[in-house]
Structures are given as C-alpha cells and as structure tokens.
Short mmCIF file of C-alpha atoms and ligand atoms in Angstrom, two decimals:
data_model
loop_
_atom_site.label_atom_id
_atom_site.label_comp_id
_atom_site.label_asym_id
_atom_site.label_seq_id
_atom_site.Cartn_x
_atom_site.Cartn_y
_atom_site.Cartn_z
CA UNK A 1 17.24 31.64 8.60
CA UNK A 2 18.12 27.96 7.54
CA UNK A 3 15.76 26.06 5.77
CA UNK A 4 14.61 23.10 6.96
CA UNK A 5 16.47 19.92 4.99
CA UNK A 6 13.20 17.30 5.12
CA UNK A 7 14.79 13.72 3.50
CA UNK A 8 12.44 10.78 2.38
CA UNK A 9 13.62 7.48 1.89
CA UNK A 10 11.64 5.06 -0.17
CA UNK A 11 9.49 5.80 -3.67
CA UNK A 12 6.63 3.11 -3.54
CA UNK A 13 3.49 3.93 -2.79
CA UNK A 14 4.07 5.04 1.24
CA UNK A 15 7.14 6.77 -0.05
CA UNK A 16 5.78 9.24 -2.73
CA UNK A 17 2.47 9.85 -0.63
CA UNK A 18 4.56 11.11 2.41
CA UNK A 19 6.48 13.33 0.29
CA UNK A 20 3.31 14.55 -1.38
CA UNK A 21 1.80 15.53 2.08
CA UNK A 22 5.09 16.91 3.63
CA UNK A 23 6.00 19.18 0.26
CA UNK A 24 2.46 20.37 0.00
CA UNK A 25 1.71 21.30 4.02
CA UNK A 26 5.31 22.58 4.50
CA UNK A 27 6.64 24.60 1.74
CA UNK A 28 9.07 26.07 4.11
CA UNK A 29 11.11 23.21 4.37
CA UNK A 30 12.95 21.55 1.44
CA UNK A 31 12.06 18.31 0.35
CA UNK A 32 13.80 15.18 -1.26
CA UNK A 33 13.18 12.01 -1.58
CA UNK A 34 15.65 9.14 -2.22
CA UNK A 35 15.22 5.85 -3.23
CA UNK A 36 17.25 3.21 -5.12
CA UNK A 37 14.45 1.96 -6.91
CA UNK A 38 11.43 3.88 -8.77
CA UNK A 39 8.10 3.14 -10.69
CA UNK A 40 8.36 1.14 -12.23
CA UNK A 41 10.45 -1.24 -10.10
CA UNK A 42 8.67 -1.14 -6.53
CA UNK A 43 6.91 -3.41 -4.93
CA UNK A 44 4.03 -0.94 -5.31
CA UNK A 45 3.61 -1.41 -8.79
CA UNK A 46 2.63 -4.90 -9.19
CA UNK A 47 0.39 -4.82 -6.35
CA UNK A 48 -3.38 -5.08 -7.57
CA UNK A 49 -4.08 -1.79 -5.31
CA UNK A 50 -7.48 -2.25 -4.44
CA UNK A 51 -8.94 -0.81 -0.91
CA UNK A 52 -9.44 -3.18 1.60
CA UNK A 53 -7.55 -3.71 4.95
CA UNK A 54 -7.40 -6.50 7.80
CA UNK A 55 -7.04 -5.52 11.32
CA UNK A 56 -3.15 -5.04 12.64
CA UNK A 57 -3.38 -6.45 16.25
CA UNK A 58 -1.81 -3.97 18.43
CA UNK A 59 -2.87 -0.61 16.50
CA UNK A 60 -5.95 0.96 18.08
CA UNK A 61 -9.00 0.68 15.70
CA UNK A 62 -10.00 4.15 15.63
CA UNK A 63 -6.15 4.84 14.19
CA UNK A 64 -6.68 2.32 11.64
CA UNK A 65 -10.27 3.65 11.01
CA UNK A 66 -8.66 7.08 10.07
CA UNK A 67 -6.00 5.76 7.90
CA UNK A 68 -8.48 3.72 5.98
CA UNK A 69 -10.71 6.87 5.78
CA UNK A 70 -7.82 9.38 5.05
CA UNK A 71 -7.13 7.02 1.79
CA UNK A 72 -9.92 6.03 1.10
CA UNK A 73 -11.61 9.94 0.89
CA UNK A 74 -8.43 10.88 -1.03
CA UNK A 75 -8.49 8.58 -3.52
CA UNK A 76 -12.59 8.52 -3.69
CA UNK A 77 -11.94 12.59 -4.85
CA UNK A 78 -9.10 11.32 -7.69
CA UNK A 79 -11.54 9.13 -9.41
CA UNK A 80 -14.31 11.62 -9.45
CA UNK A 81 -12.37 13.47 -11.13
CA UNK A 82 -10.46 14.40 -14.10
CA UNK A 83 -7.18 13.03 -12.85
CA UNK A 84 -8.77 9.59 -12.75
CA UNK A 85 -7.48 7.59 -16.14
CA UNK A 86 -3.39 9.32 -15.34
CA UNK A 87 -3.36 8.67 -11.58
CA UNK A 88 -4.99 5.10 -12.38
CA UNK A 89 -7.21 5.31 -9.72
CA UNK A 90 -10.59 3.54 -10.55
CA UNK A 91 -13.80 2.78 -8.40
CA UNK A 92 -14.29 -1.36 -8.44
CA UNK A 93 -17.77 -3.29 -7.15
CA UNK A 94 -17.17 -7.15 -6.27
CA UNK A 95 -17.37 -9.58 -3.95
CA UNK A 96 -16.15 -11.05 -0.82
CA UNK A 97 -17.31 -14.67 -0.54
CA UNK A 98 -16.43 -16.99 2.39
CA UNK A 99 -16.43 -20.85 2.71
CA UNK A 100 -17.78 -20.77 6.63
CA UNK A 101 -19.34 -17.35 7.88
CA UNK A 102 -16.10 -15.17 9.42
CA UNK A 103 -16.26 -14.44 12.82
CA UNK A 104 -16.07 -10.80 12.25
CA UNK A 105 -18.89 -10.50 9.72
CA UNK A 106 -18.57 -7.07 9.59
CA UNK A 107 -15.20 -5.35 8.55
CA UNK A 108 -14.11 -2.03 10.71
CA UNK A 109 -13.57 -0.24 7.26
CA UNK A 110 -17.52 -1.83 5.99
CA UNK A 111 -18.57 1.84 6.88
CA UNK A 112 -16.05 3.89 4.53
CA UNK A 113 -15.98 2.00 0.88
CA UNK A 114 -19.71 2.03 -0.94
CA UNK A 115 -23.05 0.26 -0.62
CA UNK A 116 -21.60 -2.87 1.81
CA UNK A 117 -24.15 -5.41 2.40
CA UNK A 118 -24.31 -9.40 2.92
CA UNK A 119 -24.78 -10.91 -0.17
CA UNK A 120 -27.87 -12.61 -0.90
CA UNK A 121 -28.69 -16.26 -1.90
CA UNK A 122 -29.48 -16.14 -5.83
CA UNK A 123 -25.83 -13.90 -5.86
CA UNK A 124 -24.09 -16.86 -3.98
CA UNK A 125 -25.68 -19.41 -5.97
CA UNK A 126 -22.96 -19.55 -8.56
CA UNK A 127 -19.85 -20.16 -6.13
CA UNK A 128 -21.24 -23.43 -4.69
CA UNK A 129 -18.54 -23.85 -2.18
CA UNK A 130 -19.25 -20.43 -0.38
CA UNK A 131 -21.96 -19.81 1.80
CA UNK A 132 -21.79 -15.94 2.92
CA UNK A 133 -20.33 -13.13 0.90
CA UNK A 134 -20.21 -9.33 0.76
CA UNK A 135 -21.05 -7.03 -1.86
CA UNK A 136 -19.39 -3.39 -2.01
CA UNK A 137 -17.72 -0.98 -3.85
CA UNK A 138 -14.37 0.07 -3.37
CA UNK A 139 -11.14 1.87 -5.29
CA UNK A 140 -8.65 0.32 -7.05
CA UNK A 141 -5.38 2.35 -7.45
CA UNK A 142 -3.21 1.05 -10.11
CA UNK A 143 0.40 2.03 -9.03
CA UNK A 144 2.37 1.76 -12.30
CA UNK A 145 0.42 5.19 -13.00
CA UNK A 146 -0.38 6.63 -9.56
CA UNK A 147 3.39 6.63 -8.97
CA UNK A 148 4.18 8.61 -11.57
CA UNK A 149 1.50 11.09 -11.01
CA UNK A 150 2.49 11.19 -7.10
CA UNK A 151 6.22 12.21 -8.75
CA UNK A 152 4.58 14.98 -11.09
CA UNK A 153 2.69 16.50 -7.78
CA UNK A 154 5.71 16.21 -5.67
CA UNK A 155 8.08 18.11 -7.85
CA UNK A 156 5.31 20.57 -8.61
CA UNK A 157 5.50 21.50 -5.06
CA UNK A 158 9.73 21.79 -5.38
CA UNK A 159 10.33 18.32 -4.11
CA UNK A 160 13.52 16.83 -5.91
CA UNK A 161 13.87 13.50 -6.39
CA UNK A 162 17.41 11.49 -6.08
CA UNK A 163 18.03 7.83 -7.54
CA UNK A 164 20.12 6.24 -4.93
CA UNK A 165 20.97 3.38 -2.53
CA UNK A 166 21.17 4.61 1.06
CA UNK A 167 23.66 2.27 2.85
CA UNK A 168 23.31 3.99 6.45
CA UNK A 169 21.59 6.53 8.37
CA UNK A 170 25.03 8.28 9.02
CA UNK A 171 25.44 9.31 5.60
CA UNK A 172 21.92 11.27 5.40
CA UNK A 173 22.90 13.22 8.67
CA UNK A 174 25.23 15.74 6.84
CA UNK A 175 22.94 17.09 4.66
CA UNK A 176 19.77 16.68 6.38
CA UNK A 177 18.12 17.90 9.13
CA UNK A 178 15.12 15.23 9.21
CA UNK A 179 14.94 11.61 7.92
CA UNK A 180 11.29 10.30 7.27
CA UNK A 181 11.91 6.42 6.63
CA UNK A 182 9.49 4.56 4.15
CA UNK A 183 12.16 2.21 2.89
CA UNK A 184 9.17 -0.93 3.25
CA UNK A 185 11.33 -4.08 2.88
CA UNK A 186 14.60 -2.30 2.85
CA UNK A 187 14.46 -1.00 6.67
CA UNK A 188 15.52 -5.22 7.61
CA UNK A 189 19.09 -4.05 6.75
CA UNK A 190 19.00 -0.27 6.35
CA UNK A 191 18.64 -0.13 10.62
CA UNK A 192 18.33 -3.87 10.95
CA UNK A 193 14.55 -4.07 12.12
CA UNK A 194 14.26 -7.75 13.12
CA UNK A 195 10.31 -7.65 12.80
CA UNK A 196 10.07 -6.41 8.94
CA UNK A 197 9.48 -9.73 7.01
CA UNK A 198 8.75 -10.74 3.64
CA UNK A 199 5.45 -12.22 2.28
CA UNK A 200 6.35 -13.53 -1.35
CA UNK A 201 3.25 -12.86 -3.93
CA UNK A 202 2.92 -13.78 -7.08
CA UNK A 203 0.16 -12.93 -9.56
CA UNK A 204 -0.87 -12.71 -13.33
CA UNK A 205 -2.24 -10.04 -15.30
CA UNK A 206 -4.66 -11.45 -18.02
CA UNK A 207 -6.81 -10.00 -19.94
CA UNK A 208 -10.20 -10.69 -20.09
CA UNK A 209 -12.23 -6.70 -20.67
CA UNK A 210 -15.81 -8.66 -20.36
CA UNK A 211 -14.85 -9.11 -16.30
CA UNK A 212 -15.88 -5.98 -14.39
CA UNK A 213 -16.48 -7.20 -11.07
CA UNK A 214 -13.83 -8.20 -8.29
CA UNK A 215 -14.31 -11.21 -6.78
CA UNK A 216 -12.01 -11.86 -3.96
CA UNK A 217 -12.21 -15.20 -0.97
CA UNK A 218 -12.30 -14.17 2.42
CA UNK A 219 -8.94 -16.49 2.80
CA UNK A 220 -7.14 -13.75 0.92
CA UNK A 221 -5.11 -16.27 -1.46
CA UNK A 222 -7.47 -16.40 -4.44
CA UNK A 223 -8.59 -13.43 -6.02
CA UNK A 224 -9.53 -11.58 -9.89
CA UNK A 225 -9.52 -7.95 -9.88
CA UNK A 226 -10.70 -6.39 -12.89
CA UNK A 227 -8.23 -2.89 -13.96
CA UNK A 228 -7.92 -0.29 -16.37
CA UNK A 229 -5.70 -2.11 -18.68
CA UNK A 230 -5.99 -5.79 -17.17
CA UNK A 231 -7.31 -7.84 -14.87
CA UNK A 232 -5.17 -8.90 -11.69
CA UNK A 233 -5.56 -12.82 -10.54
CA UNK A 234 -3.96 -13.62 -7.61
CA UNK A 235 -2.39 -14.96 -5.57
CA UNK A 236 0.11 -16.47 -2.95
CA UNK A 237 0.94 -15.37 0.90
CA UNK A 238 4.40 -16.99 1.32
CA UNK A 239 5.82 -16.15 4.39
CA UNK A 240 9.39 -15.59 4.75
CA UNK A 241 9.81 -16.72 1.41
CA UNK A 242 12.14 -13.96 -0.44
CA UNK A 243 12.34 -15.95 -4.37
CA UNK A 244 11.63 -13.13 -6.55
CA UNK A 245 11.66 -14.86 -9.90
CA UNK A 246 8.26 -16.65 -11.06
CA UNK A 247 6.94 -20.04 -9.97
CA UNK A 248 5.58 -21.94 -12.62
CA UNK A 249 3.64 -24.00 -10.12
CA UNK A 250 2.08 -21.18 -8.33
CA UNK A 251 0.70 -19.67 -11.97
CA UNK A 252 -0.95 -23.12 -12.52
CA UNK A 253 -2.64 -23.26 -8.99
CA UNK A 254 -3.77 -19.65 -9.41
CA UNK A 255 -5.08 -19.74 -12.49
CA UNK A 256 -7.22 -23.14 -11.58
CA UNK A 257 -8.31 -21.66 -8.44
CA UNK A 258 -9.39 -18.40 -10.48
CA UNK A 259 -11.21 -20.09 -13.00
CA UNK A 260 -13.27 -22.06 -10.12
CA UNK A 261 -14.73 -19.02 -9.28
CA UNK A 262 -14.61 -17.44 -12.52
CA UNK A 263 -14.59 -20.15 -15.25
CA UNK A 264 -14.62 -17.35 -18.33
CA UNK A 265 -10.73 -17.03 -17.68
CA UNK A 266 -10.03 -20.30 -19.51
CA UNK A 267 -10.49 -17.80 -22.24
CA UNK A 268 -8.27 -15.31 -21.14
CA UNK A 269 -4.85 -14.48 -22.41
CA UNK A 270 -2.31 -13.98 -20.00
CA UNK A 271 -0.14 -10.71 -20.24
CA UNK A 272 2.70 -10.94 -17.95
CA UNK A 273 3.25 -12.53 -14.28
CA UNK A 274 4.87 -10.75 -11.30
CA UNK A 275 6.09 -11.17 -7.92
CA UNK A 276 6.46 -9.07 -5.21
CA UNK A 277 7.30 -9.41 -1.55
CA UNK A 278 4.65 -7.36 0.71
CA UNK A 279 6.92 -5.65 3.66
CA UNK A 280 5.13 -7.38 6.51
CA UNK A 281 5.45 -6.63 10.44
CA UNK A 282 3.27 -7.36 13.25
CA UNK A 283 2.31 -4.08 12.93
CA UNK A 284 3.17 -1.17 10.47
CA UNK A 285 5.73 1.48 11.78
CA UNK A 286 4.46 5.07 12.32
CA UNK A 287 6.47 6.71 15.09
CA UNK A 288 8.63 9.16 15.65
CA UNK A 289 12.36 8.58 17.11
CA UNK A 290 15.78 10.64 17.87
CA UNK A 291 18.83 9.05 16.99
CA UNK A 292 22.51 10.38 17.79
CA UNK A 293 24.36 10.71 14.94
CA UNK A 294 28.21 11.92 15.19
CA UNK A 295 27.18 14.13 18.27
CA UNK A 296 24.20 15.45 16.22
CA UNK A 297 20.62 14.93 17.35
CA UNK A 298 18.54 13.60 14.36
CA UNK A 299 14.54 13.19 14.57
CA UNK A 300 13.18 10.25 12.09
CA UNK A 301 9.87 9.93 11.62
CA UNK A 302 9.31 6.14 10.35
CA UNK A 303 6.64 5.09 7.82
CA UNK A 304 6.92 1.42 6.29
CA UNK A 305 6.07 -1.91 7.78
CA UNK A 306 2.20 -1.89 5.52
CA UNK A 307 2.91 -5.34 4.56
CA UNK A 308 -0.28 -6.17 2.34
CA UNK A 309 -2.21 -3.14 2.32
CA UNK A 310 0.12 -0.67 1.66
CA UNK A 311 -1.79 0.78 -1.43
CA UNK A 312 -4.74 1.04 1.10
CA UNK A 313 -3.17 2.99 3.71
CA UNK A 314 -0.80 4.90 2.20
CA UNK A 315 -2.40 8.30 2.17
CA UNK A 316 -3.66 7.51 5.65
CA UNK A 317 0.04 7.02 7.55
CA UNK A 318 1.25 9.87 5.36
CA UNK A 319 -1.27 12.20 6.70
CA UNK A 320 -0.03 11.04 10.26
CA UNK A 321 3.32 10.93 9.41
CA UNK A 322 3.05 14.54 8.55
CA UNK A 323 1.74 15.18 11.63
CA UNK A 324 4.69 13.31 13.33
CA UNK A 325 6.62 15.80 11.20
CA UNK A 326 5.38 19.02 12.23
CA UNK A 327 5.95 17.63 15.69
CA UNK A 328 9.50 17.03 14.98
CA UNK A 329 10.05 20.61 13.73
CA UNK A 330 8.85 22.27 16.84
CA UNK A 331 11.18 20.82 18.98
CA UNK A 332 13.63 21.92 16.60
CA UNK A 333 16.85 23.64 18.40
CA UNK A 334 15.92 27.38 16.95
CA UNK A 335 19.26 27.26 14.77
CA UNK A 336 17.37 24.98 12.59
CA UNK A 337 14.30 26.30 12.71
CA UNK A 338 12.39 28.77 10.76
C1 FAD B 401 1.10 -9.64 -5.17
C2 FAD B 401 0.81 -8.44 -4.31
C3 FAD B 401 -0.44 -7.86 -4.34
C4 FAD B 401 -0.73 -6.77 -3.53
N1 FAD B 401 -2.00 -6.24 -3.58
C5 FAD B 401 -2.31 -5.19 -2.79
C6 FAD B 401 -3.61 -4.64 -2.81
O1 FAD B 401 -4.49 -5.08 -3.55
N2 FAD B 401 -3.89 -3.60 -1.97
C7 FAD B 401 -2.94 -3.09 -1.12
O2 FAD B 401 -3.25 -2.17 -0.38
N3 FAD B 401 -1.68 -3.58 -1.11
C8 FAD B 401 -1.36 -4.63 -1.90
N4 FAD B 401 -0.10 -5.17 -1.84
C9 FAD B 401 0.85 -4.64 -0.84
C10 FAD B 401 1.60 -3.42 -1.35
O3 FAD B 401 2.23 -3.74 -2.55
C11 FAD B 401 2.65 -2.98 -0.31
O4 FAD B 401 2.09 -2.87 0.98
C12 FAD B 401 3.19 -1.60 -0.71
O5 FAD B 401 3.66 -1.64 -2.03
C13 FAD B 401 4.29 -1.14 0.22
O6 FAD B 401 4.74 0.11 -0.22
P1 FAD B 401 6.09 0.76 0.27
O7 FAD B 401 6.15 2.11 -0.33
O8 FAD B 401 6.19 0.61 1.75
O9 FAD B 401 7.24 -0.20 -0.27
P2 FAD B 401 7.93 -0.40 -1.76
O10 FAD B 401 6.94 -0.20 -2.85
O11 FAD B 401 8.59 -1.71 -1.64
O12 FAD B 401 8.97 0.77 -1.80
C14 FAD B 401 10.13 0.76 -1.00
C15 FAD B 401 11.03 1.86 -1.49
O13 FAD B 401 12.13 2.00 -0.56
C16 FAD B 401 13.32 2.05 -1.30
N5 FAD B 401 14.42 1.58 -0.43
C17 FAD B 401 14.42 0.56 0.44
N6 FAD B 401 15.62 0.46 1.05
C18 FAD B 401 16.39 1.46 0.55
C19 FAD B 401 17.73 1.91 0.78
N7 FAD B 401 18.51 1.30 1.66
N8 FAD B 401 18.18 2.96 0.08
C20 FAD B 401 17.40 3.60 -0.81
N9 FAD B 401 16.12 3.23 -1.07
C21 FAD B 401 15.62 2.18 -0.39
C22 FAD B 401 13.06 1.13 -2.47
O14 FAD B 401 14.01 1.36 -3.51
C23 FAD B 401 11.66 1.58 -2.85
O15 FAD B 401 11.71 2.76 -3.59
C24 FAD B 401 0.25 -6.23 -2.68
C25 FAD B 401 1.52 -6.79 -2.67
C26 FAD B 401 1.82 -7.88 -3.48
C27 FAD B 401 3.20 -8.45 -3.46
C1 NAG B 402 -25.16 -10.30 7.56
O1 NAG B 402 -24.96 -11.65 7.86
C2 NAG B 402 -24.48 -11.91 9.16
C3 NAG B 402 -24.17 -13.38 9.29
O2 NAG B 402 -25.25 -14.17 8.98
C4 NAG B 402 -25.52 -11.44 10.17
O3 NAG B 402 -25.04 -11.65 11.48
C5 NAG B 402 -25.80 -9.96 9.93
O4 NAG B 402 -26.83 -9.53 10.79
C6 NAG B 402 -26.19 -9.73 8.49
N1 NAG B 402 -26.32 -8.31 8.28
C7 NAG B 402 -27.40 -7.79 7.74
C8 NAG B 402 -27.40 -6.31 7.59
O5 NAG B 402 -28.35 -8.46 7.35
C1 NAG B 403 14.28 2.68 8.84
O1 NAG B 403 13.88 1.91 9.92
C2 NAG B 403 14.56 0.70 10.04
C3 NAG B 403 13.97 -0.06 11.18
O2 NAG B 403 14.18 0.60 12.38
C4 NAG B 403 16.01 0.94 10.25
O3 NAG B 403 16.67 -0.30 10.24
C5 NAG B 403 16.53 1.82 9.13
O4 NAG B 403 17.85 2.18 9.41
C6 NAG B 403 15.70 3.06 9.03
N1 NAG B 403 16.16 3.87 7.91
C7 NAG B 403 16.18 5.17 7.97
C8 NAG B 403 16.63 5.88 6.75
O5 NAG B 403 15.84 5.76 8.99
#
C-alpha cells in the first residue's frame, strides 16, 4: 500500500500547528510542510501572541467558541508545564479598559481565559479617560520560540520540513496526494483569493521588567503587553496598507498613547520595532475543496485567513482542519488509501 503524501503550505503559527496535529493523529501518512519563509521571518513572530479574539461575522459562535477553547486548553497545559520558558508560552493578567461601555460587555471567549470580571472603580481610577474595564487572565504565546518548538515536535513525529516558494498549486500535485493551505497572506496570489487583505501593524518591543500586567483599550489600537524577554506596545490597524518598513510617525504616536496609560514607559528603553501585516478576511478560511489538477482529483483542506488573532486560534482551526483531513482521506480512491 501507498502512503498517504499529506503537504502543508505555510510555517507561521497556523502553519506549524496544523502540521503538529496532522503528523501526530496520522502517522500513517507522510507529512511535509513547505514554506518560503520560517521563524524567524513570519508574520507570527512579531505578533505580541496574547489570547483574545473578536467575533468573525459569518462563523457560528459555538465554532469560534471551540477554536478559542481548543487553544486556549492547549496552550493553558504548555505553561503549566515544563515546556513553558522553550515554547514561550506564558500566562498574562491585565486589563481591558473602554472609553464608553461596549455594547457587548461580555466577550463569547469571557468564559474560557481566567478569573474575568468588570473592573471596579478604585482599579479604573488611574486611566481617567475610561469608564468600564475588564480584568482577566489570559496566555501569551511568544512565537519567536513557540515556532521553533512547534518545528522540534513536528519532526519528532517524522514531519520534514522544506524551505521553498510555492508558485502554483500544479506543481504540488505530482508529489502529493493532499494540499492543506495555511499560506496566511500569501493565498492573495498563490490561488488569487480576492477577500485575503492586509492589515499593516507596527509595534515596539521595550523593555521595562517592573511592568507585569497587560493593559490593552477596547479600540484595539493601543496596547502594552508585558513578555518573557520584553514588553510589546502596540499598535496600528492599517487597512490595506502593505509598507513593511517602519514608520517613524507611528512609533511616536504609540509610544505617547502607551505612556498615557502607562506613564513608567518614559523610562523604558526601546529594543527593536517591527511590522507585520495580519492576513485579514471577512472571515478566516477552514474548508475543505477538490480541485482538478492535470486530470487528477486533488482534496485541499484550507487554513489561513486569521487576520489578527491568528496566535489565538491557531491550535483551534488546526484541530478542525485535521478533522477536515481525515475527511478527505476517506473519500480517498482506495489506490491511495491505506
Ligand atoms: C503587530 C501585530 C500584532 C499581533 N498580535 C497578535 C496577538 O496578540 N494575538 C494574536 O492572536 N494574533 C496577533 N497578530 C496576528 C497574527 O500575527 C496572525 O494572525 C498570524 O501570525 C497568522 O499566522 P499564519 O500562520 O496564518 O501566517 P504567517 O505567520 O504570515 O505565515 C504564512 C506562511 O506561509 C508561507 N507562504 C505564503 N505564501 C507562500 C507560497 N506561495 N509559497 C510558500 N510559502 C508561502 C510564508 O512563507 C509563511 O511561512 C498580530 C499581528 C500583528 C501584525
Ligand atoms: C459588568 O458591567 C456591565 C456594564 O455595566 C453590566 O451590565 C454587568 O452586569 C456587569 N457584570 C457583573 C458581573 O457585575
Ligand atoms: C490557498 O488558498 C488560496 C485562496 O483560495 C489560493 O489562492 C491558493 O492557491 C491556495 N494555495 C494552496 C497551496 O492551496
């Protein structure tokens, strides 16, 4: 019998975690993944990576509940345990505060991260221009490490790994027998999906080890998240806007809006700045397809779209795009299958 040739495109965050589950839960087929860029040149490792979602509009809620969950219970077990300080993966307590009261006050993932509760008054007394706010605990999961771990735990379970641009589908279809598509960004001219757009951010890492809360506002453009090695302050939401290099003006205006919140960072130094464009759709991508390739039937199973909560739902949409897998193979024409 044949073995089942399983490719992955993509090695951010969605990328690795999808070959993860599919190596681990099917050791019958043989797994690689190919990407043309790696940790630490993804879009997944500037990204602050802590666990927190909005709402995509046309996904049903209980399916975003369970990829919340899925990660979130993953990544919970990682930093209980000793893998914690190599995969990066850290628990983080902050706050949510909000100029006007939201008009959801209560977030569908409130019931998965740790302790969430309003605020109360003497804790919003120092951020005068906010009136409600939300305490919690949640994960970060630093990607510059949990990459690199999520490579160890993939070969370890005989995935190989190939450096590589892919310039169509066609040329995967000779060697593969399944094509599982978390290219993020990339799928706009890979297969030409209109609806993938780019959402430039840009943030600093400073450091500043007496900060060891996150404080984030509800508007999602100003934010300081504490880390292992720094803390993250953030940010911009630039739609459409694909400038990768750094914008002197948009360090200035975050680092003023930061230090309104938090006016210690005066005294922090700043380490580096980064920018990376979140791959944003209505709605993330995790479906199942056939294409026709040179008279050959090809399943794909596509994964990318997270835009900016990627590092939040990765583990989730891998866990279903495993399923979506396993689907695949048993319609399988028997040649191919096991
Ligand atoms: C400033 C900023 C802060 C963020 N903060 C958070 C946060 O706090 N929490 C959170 O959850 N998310 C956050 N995000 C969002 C998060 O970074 C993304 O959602 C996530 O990285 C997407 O992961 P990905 O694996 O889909 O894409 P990427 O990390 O972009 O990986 C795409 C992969 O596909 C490969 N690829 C693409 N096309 C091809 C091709 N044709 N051939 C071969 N390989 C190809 C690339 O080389 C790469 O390996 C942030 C983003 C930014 C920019
Ligand atoms: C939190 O605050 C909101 C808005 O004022 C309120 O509707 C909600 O009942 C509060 N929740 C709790 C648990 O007090
Ligand atoms: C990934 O999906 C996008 C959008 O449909 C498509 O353009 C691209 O060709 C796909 N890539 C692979 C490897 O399937």
């Amino acid at each position: 019998m044949e073995t089942v040739q399983v490719v992955i495109v993509g090695a951010g965050v969605v990328g690795f975690s999808t070959a993860v589950c599919v190596a681990e839960a099917l050791p019958f087929c043989s797994v690689t993944l190919v990407a043309d860029k790696f940790s630490p040149d993804t879009t997944s490792d500037g990204a602050a990576g802590i666990l927190f979602a909005a709402e995509y509009p046309d996904i049903p809620l209980e399916r975003q509940k369970h990829w919340f969950k899925d990660s979130f219970d993953h990544l919970l077990a990682i930093a209980h345990s000793q893998h914690s300080p190599e995969a990066g993966v850290m628990l983080s307590s902050g706050w949510q505060i909000f100029k006007e009261v939201p008009a959801n006050k209560k977030p569908f993932w409130s019931e998965f991260v740790i302790g969430f509760r309003n605020m109360t008054d003497s804790e919003l007394k120092r951020f005068p221009d906010h009136r409600f706010g939300q305490a919690f605990t949640t994960i970060k999961c630093e990607c510059s490490s949990y990459l690199p771990w999520l490579e160890k735990r993939f070969r370890e379970a005989g995935g190989r790994v190939e450096q590589r641009k892919v310039h169509s589908l066609q040329e995967l279809s000779t060697n593969f027998d399944l094509i599982v598509n978390c290219s993020g960004l990339g799928s706009k001219t890979l297969v030409g999906d209109a609806e993938v757009y780019p959402v430039r951010g840009q943030v600093l890492k400073v450091e500043a080890p007496w900060l060891q809360h996150f404080i984030r506002d509800g508007d999602g453009k100003t934010y300081i998240y504490p880390g292992i090695h720094s803390v993250t302050v953030g940010g911009t939401r630039q739609d459409g806007d694909w400038r990768l290099q750094v914008d002197q003006g948009d360090s200035k205006s975050i680092l003023e809006r930061c230090s309104r919140l938090e006016p210690s960072l005066s005294r922090a130094k700043v380490l580096g700045e980064w920018v990376g464009l979140r791959p944003s759709r209505r709605n993330p991508r995790v479906e199942r397809e056939t294409v026709q390739l040179q008279g050959r039937r090809l399943p794909v199973v596509h994964n990318y779209g997270h835009g900016g909560w990627g590092v939040t739902l990765a583990w989730g949409t891998a866990v279903d795009a495993l399923g979506l897998v396993k689907q695949c193979l048993q319609e399988m024409p028997p040649r191919a299958k096991l």
